[in-house]
Amino acid sequence: MNTDTLRYRLLDAQLALAREKQRAVILLLTGHAVTHKGEVVNRLNHWLENRHTEVHALGPSSEEQSRPYWWRYWRRVPDRGRIGIFIHGWYGDALFARAERRLSPGAFQDRLAEIRAFEAELAAEGVVLLKLWTDIGRREQRRHLTDLQQDPARAWQVGVSEWQRHGQHAVIEAIGRTLRDDTEAPHAPWQRLPFHDPAEQLTRVGRALLAALEAPPVPPAATLARRPAESPGTPSLGRASAAVAERLDKVAYRERLANGQARLAANAREVARRRIPVVIAFEGHDAAGKGGSIHRVTAALDARQYRVHRIGAPSDEELALPWGWRFWRRLPADGRIAIFDRSWYGRVLVERVEGLASEAQWRRGYGEIHHFEQQLLAHGGVLIKLFLAIDKDEQLRRFEARAATPHKRHKLTDEDWRNRERWDDYQAAIDEMFARTHVPGAEWSLVACDDKRRARLAVLEQVNERLEARLASAV
């Protein structure tokens, strides 16, 4: 295939990808220094319709450092129908951090495990991964560096870091071998790209990209998600309605509410001062009082510090991207608070029960949820998961009261009545969710909500206790 034919076929395949919008493609180039990566990507971008491509060469960013590591890549995952090109990407981060001993051997292996999980999640959501390692021998690299440095038109390409990478050639070669071996997978294969002149390398990259565009997608191997070790006292809905005492009178409620909110305000200020990110996820039965509880929490907070995210049916933009993107993009910066009214647990609750996700998808969701939450915790964040529960009779009373009250009717939908018909299916899904996701650092707090006043105070208490425990451990 000559160059012109390759270019036209590649453009046709890209336009078909953009037209069909069934999958996205990620092309990642990493490897040794001064191997024409930047020049090849520039030329490739001119071959392609660059309105459907996006190129990323990431450096340090204070905004990204204030969030969990994988946030910087999740927010750049291309939409279905687009091609994302990463120079070094997550592999460069791991490779050079290990070469410079900023990652210990154990931390390096942990990062490779995270990469495997990330790429499996992308592949399961229809992202095609093409990973190219650029090779060059040490002597050839030195000759190329010297030639570049002596050419006034190209000397700008050589700096201290390029010579540093040359000095680390043997180390990078050894680490790269481990990196490739440990992250090779049918859905995320590696190809090695020997050093040649830029035109030859462009042809090789173009052929590899064309093959990826034209080949059928390779899903990740169907494996059961590892079940994390459970914490003692895993919640169960059978216990939720057990201990609601007599209903709390208004005077006592208002006094305790004011105290709880004052305590929360102080804790939130300290969280902001220490730059600790906080995520609060609210799940629960319909009409259990999530909105009222969230309002009591936010009333104690500075509006500049928090954001409430109401998670409903995905938008067209969210449907064009992998499932996890809509949650990763909403993670708070250090010192901020994100409150989720419904959350990523919709995959194993409403999407499961209502058949909006296949069994393979919601079962895989447990592993994806675990990976998401562990990344938040590894970054030093606080994760507070609250499930607000009411019994079936109380739910019916609240539905009927909403239907009879003009200013509350908008809260009651046909979907609420339909969900109620599947009460037992939801109960089973909820209990399995507790059993599989109640783990150290990400424990569930089960709040009995038949008495709204006691429930709101219990929510404040749980949030305060978790924040205070985190603040105490950080001293």
Short mmCIF file of C-alpha atoms in Angstrom, two decimals:
data_model
loop_
_atom_site.label_atom_id
_atom_site.label_comp_id
_atom_site.label_asym_id
_atom_site.label_seq_id
_atom_site.Cartn_x
_atom_site.Cartn_y
_atom_site.Cartn_z
CA MET A 1 0.00 0.00 0.00
CA ASN A 2 1.58 3.31 -1.04
CA THR A 3 1.42 6.43 1.11
CA ASP A 4 -1.45 8.08 -0.77
CA THR A 5 -3.59 4.94 -0.59
CA LEU A 6 -2.86 4.57 3.11
CA ARG A 7 -3.78 8.18 3.76
CA TYR A 8 -7.10 7.95 1.89
CA ARG A 9 -8.07 4.68 3.55
CA LEU A 10 -7.20 6.08 6.94
CA LEU A 11 -9.34 9.15 6.34
CA ASP A 12 -12.27 7.02 5.12
CA ALA A 13 -12.02 4.82 8.22
CA GLN A 14 -11.90 7.86 10.48
CA LEU A 15 -14.95 9.43 8.86
CA ALA A 16 -16.83 6.14 9.21
CA LEU A 17 -15.91 6.13 12.89
CA ALA A 18 -17.22 9.69 13.27
CA ARG A 19 -20.40 8.91 11.35
CA GLU A 20 -21.30 5.71 13.20
CA LYS A 21 -20.36 6.93 16.71
CA GLN A 22 -20.17 3.38 18.05
CA ARG A 23 -16.70 3.54 19.56
CA ALA A 24 -13.74 5.80 20.24
CA VAL A 25 -10.05 5.20 19.55
CA ILE A 26 -7.06 6.02 21.74
CA LEU A 27 -3.60 6.03 20.15
CA LEU A 28 -0.83 6.22 22.76
CA LEU A 29 2.86 6.67 21.91
CA THR A 30 5.51 6.32 24.57
CA GLY A 31 9.05 4.98 24.82
CA HIS A 32 12.55 6.35 24.45
CA ALA A 33 13.37 10.03 23.98
CA VAL A 34 14.02 11.71 20.58
CA THR A 35 12.20 9.09 18.52
CA HIS A 36 10.13 11.53 16.41
CA LYS A 37 6.94 11.11 18.48
CA GLY A 38 5.97 14.77 18.25
CA GLU A 39 6.79 15.07 14.55
CA VAL A 40 4.92 11.88 13.69
CA VAL A 41 1.84 13.03 15.61
CA ASN A 42 1.92 16.42 13.86
CA ARG A 43 2.06 14.78 10.43
CA LEU A 44 -0.59 12.22 11.33
CA ASN A 45 -2.90 14.97 12.49
CA HIS A 46 -2.63 16.55 9.01
CA TRP A 47 -3.47 13.22 7.39
CA LEU A 48 -6.62 12.94 9.47
CA GLU A 49 -9.69 15.15 9.70
CA ASN A 50 -8.45 16.99 12.76
CA ARG A 51 -11.93 18.14 13.76
CA HIS A 52 -12.40 14.56 14.92
CA THR A 53 -9.06 14.17 16.69
CA GLU A 54 -7.57 15.56 19.89
CA VAL A 55 -3.91 15.42 20.91
CA HIS A 56 -2.72 15.41 24.52
CA ALA A 57 0.83 15.87 25.80
CA LEU A 58 0.35 16.55 29.48
CA GLY A 59 2.69 18.27 31.87
CA PRO A 60 2.29 19.20 35.53
CA SER A 61 -0.93 21.03 36.41
CA SER A 62 -1.98 22.38 39.79
CA GLU A 63 -5.63 21.78 38.90
CA GLU A 64 -4.93 18.11 38.19
CA GLN A 65 -2.71 17.63 41.22
CA SER A 66 -5.63 18.73 43.40
CA ARG A 67 -7.70 15.70 42.29
CA PRO A 68 -7.17 11.93 42.16
CA TYR A 69 -4.54 10.85 39.63
CA TRP A 70 -6.85 9.31 37.03
CA TRP A 71 -9.06 12.42 36.84
CA ARG A 72 -6.66 13.99 34.31
CA TYR A 73 -7.16 11.09 31.91
CA TRP A 74 -10.85 10.40 32.46
CA ARG A 75 -11.70 13.98 31.55
CA ARG A 76 -9.80 13.54 28.26
CA VAL A 77 -11.28 10.22 27.13
CA PRO A 78 -12.57 10.88 23.59
CA ASP A 79 -16.27 10.74 22.72
CA ARG A 80 -17.52 7.89 20.57
CA GLY A 81 -16.63 8.75 16.99
CA ARG A 82 -13.38 10.54 17.90
CA ILE A 83 -9.68 9.68 18.09
CA GLY A 84 -7.63 10.71 21.12
CA ILE A 85 -3.83 10.77 20.72
CA PHE A 86 -1.69 10.72 23.86
CA ILE A 87 2.06 11.33 23.83
CA HIS A 88 3.38 9.26 26.75
CA GLY A 89 0.10 9.53 28.69
CA TRP A 90 -0.33 7.32 31.75
CA TYR A 91 2.57 5.11 30.66
CA GLY A 92 5.02 8.00 30.54
CA ASP A 93 3.95 9.02 34.04
CA ALA A 94 4.70 5.54 35.40
CA LEU A 95 7.84 4.99 33.32
CA PHE A 96 9.66 8.18 34.21
CA ALA A 97 8.51 8.25 37.84
CA ARG A 98 9.97 4.77 38.30
CA ALA A 99 13.17 5.65 36.39
CA GLU A 100 13.66 8.65 38.68
CA ARG A 101 12.70 6.60 41.78
CA ARG A 102 9.70 8.75 42.52
CA LEU A 103 7.73 5.49 42.50
CA SER A 104 8.95 2.57 44.60
CA PRO A 105 8.83 -0.93 43.07
CA GLY A 106 5.63 -1.66 45.01
CA ALA A 107 4.00 1.63 44.01
CA PHE A 108 5.00 0.98 40.39
CA GLN A 109 3.26 -2.40 40.46
CA ASP A 110 0.20 -0.74 42.01
CA ARG A 111 0.18 1.81 39.19
CA LEU A 112 0.37 -0.96 36.58
CA ALA A 113 -2.63 -2.65 38.24
CA GLU A 114 -4.51 0.66 38.02
CA ILE A 115 -3.58 0.93 34.33
CA ARG A 116 -4.92 -2.56 33.66
CA ALA A 117 -8.20 -1.69 35.41
CA PHE A 118 -8.50 1.64 33.57
CA GLU A 119 -7.88 0.11 30.16
CA ALA A 120 -10.25 -2.81 30.79
CA GLU A 121 -12.97 -0.34 31.75
CA LEU A 122 -12.38 1.71 28.59
CA ALA A 123 -12.40 -1.39 26.37
CA ALA A 124 -15.63 -2.63 27.95
CA GLU A 125 -17.20 0.72 27.02
CA GLY A 126 -16.17 0.54 23.36
CA VAL A 127 -12.83 2.35 23.38
CA VAL A 128 -10.21 0.84 21.04
CA LEU A 129 -6.68 1.05 22.50
CA LEU A 130 -3.58 1.21 20.30
CA LYS A 131 -0.32 1.41 22.27
CA LEU A 132 3.01 2.01 20.52
CA TRP A 133 6.44 1.82 22.14
CA THR A 134 9.10 3.80 20.24
CA ASP A 135 12.47 2.02 20.19
CA ILE A 136 15.98 3.34 19.65
CA GLY A 137 19.39 1.91 20.57
CA ARG A 138 21.62 3.82 22.98
CA ARG A 139 24.36 4.61 20.42
CA GLU A 140 21.84 5.62 17.80
CA GLN A 141 20.07 7.82 20.33
CA ARG A 142 23.32 9.58 21.18
CA ARG A 143 24.12 10.18 17.49
CA HIS A 144 20.62 11.53 16.92
CA LEU A 145 20.85 13.84 19.94
CA THR A 146 24.19 15.18 18.74
CA ASP A 147 22.90 15.74 15.18
CA LEU A 148 19.85 17.60 16.49
CA GLN A 149 21.94 19.75 18.82
CA GLN A 150 24.31 20.76 15.99
CA ASP A 151 21.47 21.75 13.65
CA PRO A 152 20.40 25.36 14.39
CA ALA A 153 16.91 24.69 13.02
CA ARG A 154 16.35 21.68 15.29
CA ALA A 155 18.52 22.34 18.34
CA TRP A 156 15.47 23.52 20.28
CA GLN A 157 14.33 19.88 20.43
CA VAL A 158 17.22 18.95 22.74
CA GLY A 159 17.41 20.02 26.35
CA VAL A 160 18.53 18.75 29.72
CA SER A 161 15.67 16.26 29.98
CA GLU A 162 16.54 14.60 26.64
CA TRP A 163 20.13 14.02 27.73
CA GLN A 164 18.86 12.81 31.09
CA ARG A 165 16.67 10.23 29.33
CA HIS A 166 19.69 9.20 27.27
CA GLY A 167 21.67 8.60 30.45
CA GLN A 168 18.77 6.46 31.70
CA HIS A 169 18.48 4.46 28.46
CA ALA A 170 19.22 1.07 30.02
CA VAL A 171 16.91 1.77 32.96
CA ILE A 172 14.08 2.92 30.69
CA GLU A 173 14.57 -0.13 28.49
CA ALA A 174 14.28 -2.49 31.48
CA ILE A 175 11.33 -0.68 33.05
CA GLY A 176 9.63 -0.46 29.66
CA ARG A 177 9.90 -4.22 29.21
CA THR A 178 8.21 -4.82 32.58
CA LEU A 179 5.61 -2.19 31.83
CA ARG A 180 4.69 -3.73 28.47
CA ASP A 181 4.67 -7.30 29.76
CA ASP A 182 2.42 -6.44 32.70
CA THR A 183 -0.09 -4.40 30.69
CA GLU A 184 -0.31 -6.52 27.53
CA ALA A 185 -3.88 -7.68 26.90
CA PRO A 186 -5.95 -8.74 23.88
CA HIS A 187 -8.01 -5.55 24.22
CA ALA A 188 -4.91 -3.37 24.83
CA PRO A 189 -1.96 -4.84 22.88
CA TRP A 190 1.48 -3.30 22.54
CA GLN A 191 3.33 -2.75 19.26
CA ARG A 192 7.00 -1.78 19.10
CA LEU A 193 7.99 0.95 16.66
CA PRO A 194 11.68 0.79 15.63
CA PHE A 195 13.48 4.09 15.06
CA HIS A 196 13.41 5.27 11.43
CA ASP A 197 13.12 8.54 9.62
CA PRO A 198 9.84 10.36 10.36
CA ALA A 199 8.23 9.43 7.03
CA GLU A 200 8.74 5.72 7.62
CA GLN A 201 7.53 5.97 11.20
CA LEU A 202 4.44 7.89 10.06
CA THR A 203 3.65 5.09 7.60
CA ARG A 204 3.99 2.47 10.31
CA VAL A 205 1.81 4.42 12.74
CA GLY A 206 -0.76 5.04 10.00
CA ARG A 207 -0.96 1.33 9.18
CA ALA A 208 -1.36 0.41 12.85
CA LEU A 209 -4.11 3.01 13.29
CA LEU A 210 -5.90 1.85 10.12
CA ALA A 211 -5.84 -1.74 11.38
CA ALA A 212 -7.30 -0.61 14.71
CA LEU A 213 -10.04 1.38 12.98
CA GLU A 214 -11.01 -1.43 10.61
CA ALA A 215 -10.79 -4.36 13.04
CA PRO A 216 -13.77 -5.45 15.16
CA PRO A 217 -13.51 -4.36 18.80
CA VAL A 218 -11.92 -6.77 21.28
CA PRO A 219 -13.79 -6.73 24.61
CA PRO A 220 -11.84 -7.38 27.81
CA ALA A 221 -11.89 -10.91 29.13
CA ALA A 222 -15.02 -11.62 31.14
CA THR A 223 -13.75 -11.84 34.69
CA LEU A 224 -15.59 -11.45 37.94
CA ALA A 225 -14.64 -8.31 39.81
CA ARG A 226 -12.52 -8.98 42.85
CA ARG A 227 -14.72 -8.76 45.90
CA PRO A 228 -13.12 -6.48 48.48
CA ALA A 229 -12.87 -7.61 52.07
CA GLU A 230 -15.99 -6.52 53.91
CA SER A 231 -15.95 -4.36 57.00
CA PRO A 232 -17.60 -5.61 60.15
CA GLY A 233 -21.23 -4.62 60.55
CA THR A 234 -22.24 -4.62 56.89
CA PRO A 235 -25.62 -2.84 56.73
CA SER A 236 -28.80 -4.72 55.96
CA LEU A 237 -32.19 -3.24 55.12
CA GLY A 238 -33.72 -5.65 57.60
CA ARG A 239 -32.18 -3.54 60.38
CA ALA A 240 -33.11 -0.15 59.00
CA SER A 241 -36.53 0.29 60.50
CA ALA A 242 -35.82 -1.49 63.74
CA ALA A 243 -35.08 1.30 66.15
CA VAL A 244 -37.10 4.40 65.35
CA ALA A 245 -38.27 5.67 68.68
CA GLU A 246 -41.09 8.14 69.21
CA ARG A 247 -41.07 11.01 66.78
CA LEU A 248 -38.98 14.00 67.74
CA ASP A 249 -40.79 17.21 68.64
CA LYS A 250 -39.98 20.44 66.81
CA VAL A 251 -38.32 22.26 69.70
CA ALA A 252 -35.81 19.50 70.43
CA TYR A 253 -35.25 19.00 66.69
CA ARG A 254 -34.44 22.64 66.01
CA GLU A 255 -31.97 22.82 68.88
CA ARG A 256 -30.16 19.65 67.83
CA LEU A 257 -30.23 20.72 64.18
CA ALA A 258 -28.57 24.05 64.98
CA ASN A 259 -25.87 22.30 67.01
CA GLY A 260 -25.20 19.74 64.28
CA GLN A 261 -24.98 22.40 61.59
CA ALA A 262 -22.65 24.58 63.66
CA ARG A 263 -20.40 21.56 64.18
CA LEU A 264 -20.48 20.80 60.45
CA ALA A 265 -19.63 24.40 59.56
CA ALA A 266 -16.52 24.23 61.76
CA ASN A 267 -15.50 20.86 60.33
CA ALA A 268 -15.97 22.10 56.76
CA ARG A 269 -13.77 25.13 57.40
CA GLU A 270 -11.03 22.87 58.72
CA VAL A 271 -11.39 20.53 55.74
CA ALA A 272 -10.95 23.52 53.43
CA ARG A 273 -7.94 24.78 55.38
CA ARG A 274 -6.22 21.39 55.16
CA ARG A 275 -7.25 20.96 51.52
CA ILE A 276 -9.00 17.63 52.04
CA PRO A 277 -11.51 16.72 49.30
CA VAL A 278 -14.86 15.33 50.45
CA VAL A 279 -17.43 13.31 48.51
CA ILE A 280 -20.86 12.63 50.03
CA ALA A 281 -23.06 10.16 48.15
CA PHE A 282 -26.78 9.96 48.93
CA GLU A 283 -28.73 6.88 47.90
CA GLY A 284 -32.04 5.61 49.22
CA HIS A 285 -35.64 4.71 48.65
CA ASP A 286 -37.86 7.09 46.72
CA ALA A 287 -39.43 9.65 49.11
CA ALA A 288 -36.95 8.78 51.88
CA GLY A 289 -35.96 12.43 52.23
CA LYS A 290 -32.67 12.76 50.36
CA GLY A 291 -33.48 16.28 49.18
CA GLY A 292 -34.40 17.51 52.65
CA SER A 293 -31.30 15.94 54.20
CA ILE A 294 -29.04 17.46 51.55
CA HIS A 295 -30.60 20.85 52.20
CA ARG A 296 -29.83 20.57 55.94
CA VAL A 297 -26.22 19.68 55.13
CA THR A 298 -25.66 22.49 52.62
CA ALA A 299 -27.30 25.05 54.93
CA ALA A 300 -24.22 24.68 57.15
CA LEU A 301 -21.70 25.13 54.32
CA ASP A 302 -20.16 28.06 52.48
CA ALA A 303 -21.72 28.02 49.00
CA ARG A 304 -18.26 28.56 47.49
CA GLN A 305 -17.00 25.29 48.96
CA TYR A 306 -19.52 22.72 47.74
CA ARG A 307 -21.47 21.61 44.71
CA VAL A 308 -24.53 19.34 44.57
CA HIS A 309 -24.72 16.95 41.62
CA ARG A 310 -28.13 15.47 40.87
CA ILE A 311 -27.58 12.25 38.95
CA GLY A 312 -30.42 11.27 36.66
CA ALA A 313 -30.64 9.72 33.22
CA PRO A 314 -27.39 10.34 31.30
CA SER A 315 -27.28 13.20 28.80
CA ASP A 316 -26.38 12.69 25.14
CA GLU A 317 -22.85 13.89 25.96
CA GLU A 318 -22.54 11.34 28.77
CA LEU A 319 -23.91 8.53 26.60
CA ALA A 320 -21.11 9.24 24.09
CA LEU A 321 -18.45 8.48 26.72
CA PRO A 322 -17.61 5.56 29.01
CA TRP A 323 -19.95 5.11 31.96
CA GLY A 324 -17.47 6.25 34.62
CA TRP A 325 -16.70 9.59 32.93
CA ARG A 326 -19.77 11.35 34.33
CA PHE A 327 -18.61 10.67 37.91
CA TRP A 328 -14.87 11.19 37.49
CA ARG A 329 -15.43 14.63 35.96
CA ARG A 330 -17.45 15.73 38.99
CA LEU A 331 -14.84 14.91 41.63
CA PRO A 332 -14.01 17.92 43.79
CA ALA A 333 -10.68 19.71 44.03
CA ASP A 334 -8.74 19.53 47.29
CA GLY A 335 -10.60 21.33 50.06
CA ARG A 336 -13.94 21.22 48.22
CA ILE A 337 -17.06 19.12 48.83
CA ALA A 338 -19.07 17.28 46.17
CA ILE A 339 -22.54 16.06 47.17
CA PHE A 340 -24.19 13.47 44.93
CA ASP A 341 -27.99 13.16 44.95
CA ARG A 342 -27.94 9.61 43.56
CA SER A 343 -24.56 8.36 42.42
CA TRP A 344 -22.49 5.75 40.62
CA TYR A 345 -24.48 3.14 42.55
CA GLY A 346 -27.27 3.60 40.03
CA ARG A 347 -25.47 1.00 37.90
CA VAL A 348 -26.07 -1.76 40.47
CA LEU A 349 -29.47 -0.47 41.59
CA VAL A 350 -31.89 1.19 39.15
CA GLU A 351 -29.95 0.21 36.01
CA ARG A 352 -29.80 -3.38 37.22
CA VAL A 353 -33.42 -3.69 38.33
CA GLU A 354 -34.93 -1.81 35.40
CA GLY A 355 -32.81 -3.64 32.81
CA LEU A 356 -31.03 -0.45 31.71
CA ALA A 357 -27.68 -2.25 32.06
CA SER A 358 -26.96 -5.81 31.00
CA GLU A 359 -26.05 -8.34 33.67
CA ALA A 360 -22.44 -8.23 32.45
CA GLN A 361 -22.41 -4.45 32.80
CA TRP A 362 -23.82 -4.21 36.31
CA ARG A 363 -21.71 -7.10 37.55
CA ARG A 364 -18.63 -5.42 36.09
CA GLY A 365 -19.83 -2.23 37.75
CA TYR A 366 -18.80 -3.48 41.19
CA GLY A 367 -15.14 -3.61 40.14
CA GLU A 368 -15.37 -0.22 38.47
CA ILE A 369 -16.96 1.29 41.56
CA HIS A 370 -14.28 -0.20 43.79
CA HIS A 371 -11.52 1.22 41.55
CA PHE A 372 -13.19 4.66 41.49
CA GLU A 373 -13.59 4.83 45.26
CA GLN A 374 -10.11 3.53 46.01
CA GLN A 375 -8.59 6.22 43.80
CA LEU A 376 -10.48 8.88 45.73
CA LEU A 377 -9.29 7.45 49.05
CA ALA A 378 -5.69 7.04 47.82
CA HIS A 379 -5.68 10.76 47.00
CA GLY A 380 -6.51 11.49 50.64
CA GLY A 381 -10.20 12.22 50.20
CA VAL A 382 -13.11 11.47 52.50
CA LEU A 383 -15.91 9.32 51.09
CA ILE A 384 -19.23 9.35 52.96
CA LYS A 385 -21.92 7.00 51.63
CA LEU A 386 -25.41 7.40 53.07
CA PHE A 387 -28.40 5.18 52.34
CA LEU A 388 -31.73 6.64 53.45
CA ALA A 389 -34.28 3.89 54.07
CA ILE A 390 -38.02 3.83 54.75
CA ASP A 391 -40.45 0.94 54.93
CA LYS A 392 -42.98 0.20 52.22
CA ASP A 393 -46.01 1.48 54.17
CA GLU A 394 -44.30 4.77 55.01
CA GLN A 395 -43.35 5.23 51.37
CA LEU A 396 -46.99 4.79 50.34
CA ARG A 397 -48.11 7.39 52.90
CA ARG A 398 -45.58 9.88 51.54
CA PHE A 399 -46.53 9.22 47.92
CA GLU A 400 -50.20 9.82 48.72
CA ALA A 401 -49.37 12.98 50.68
CA ARG A 402 -47.35 14.33 47.76
CA ALA A 403 -50.16 13.58 45.34
CA ALA A 404 -52.59 15.52 47.56
CA THR A 405 -50.33 18.57 48.07
CA PRO A 406 -50.15 21.01 45.10
CA HIS A 407 -46.63 22.28 45.80
CA LYS A 408 -45.26 18.73 46.24
CA ARG A 409 -46.90 16.98 43.30
CA HIS A 410 -43.89 17.64 41.06
CA LYS A 411 -41.85 15.34 43.32
CA LEU A 412 -44.03 12.34 42.45
CA THR A 413 -43.59 10.73 39.03
CA ASP A 414 -44.85 7.68 37.18
CA GLU A 415 -41.37 6.25 37.61
CA ASP A 416 -41.75 6.41 41.40
CA TRP A 417 -44.91 4.28 41.23
CA ARG A 418 -43.26 1.88 38.80
CA ASN A 419 -40.22 1.46 41.05
CA ARG A 420 -42.53 0.70 43.97
CA GLU A 421 -43.97 -2.25 42.07
CA ARG A 422 -40.49 -3.78 42.06
CA TRP A 423 -39.85 -3.21 45.76
CA ASP A 424 -38.57 -6.74 46.44
CA ASP A 425 -36.17 -6.62 43.45
CA TYR A 426 -34.75 -3.35 44.72
CA GLN A 427 -34.39 -4.73 48.24
CA ALA A 428 -32.33 -7.65 46.94
CA ALA A 429 -30.13 -5.35 44.83
CA ILE A 430 -29.59 -2.99 47.77
CA ASP A 431 -28.54 -5.74 50.14
CA GLU A 432 -26.08 -7.12 47.56
CA MET A 433 -24.72 -3.62 47.07
CA PHE A 434 -24.08 -3.32 50.81
CA ALA A 435 -22.42 -6.73 50.96
CA ARG A 436 -20.06 -5.97 48.07
CA THR A 437 -19.20 -2.31 48.65
CA HIS A 438 -19.16 -1.83 52.44
CA VAL A 439 -15.37 -1.78 52.80
CA PRO A 440 -12.81 0.06 54.96
CA GLY A 441 -12.76 3.74 54.09
CA ALA A 442 -15.90 3.39 51.98
CA GLU A 443 -18.39 2.11 54.53
CA TRP A 444 -22.12 2.62 54.14
CA SER A 445 -24.16 4.47 56.76
CA LEU A 446 -27.73 3.21 56.82
CA VAL A 447 -30.17 5.88 58.04
CA ALA A 448 -33.71 4.95 59.10
CA CYS A 449 -35.95 7.72 57.75
CA ASP A 450 -39.50 6.94 58.86
CA ASP A 451 -39.10 9.99 61.14
CA LYS A 452 -37.74 12.77 58.93
CA ARG A 453 -36.45 14.87 61.81
CA ARG A 454 -34.43 12.09 63.38
CA ALA A 455 -33.17 11.12 59.91
CA ARG A 456 -31.85 14.60 59.15
CA LEU A 457 -30.05 14.73 62.49
CA ALA A 458 -28.61 11.26 61.85
CA VAL A 459 -27.28 12.38 58.46
CA LEU A 460 -25.57 15.39 60.03
CA GLU A 461 -24.13 13.17 62.75
CA GLN A 462 -22.72 10.69 60.24
CA VAL A 463 -21.14 13.43 58.13
CA ASN A 464 -19.63 15.10 61.20
CA GLU A 465 -18.28 11.84 62.60
CA ARG A 466 -16.58 10.91 59.32
CA LEU A 467 -15.06 14.36 58.86
CA GLU A 468 -13.82 14.47 62.46
CA ALA A 469 -12.29 11.01 62.17
CA ARG A 470 -10.43 12.13 59.03
CA LEU A 471 -9.29 15.37 60.63
CA ALA A 472 -8.06 13.53 63.71
CA SER A 473 -6.08 11.04 61.60
CA ALA A 474 -4.41 13.88 59.67
CA VAL A 475 -3.02 15.64 62.74
#
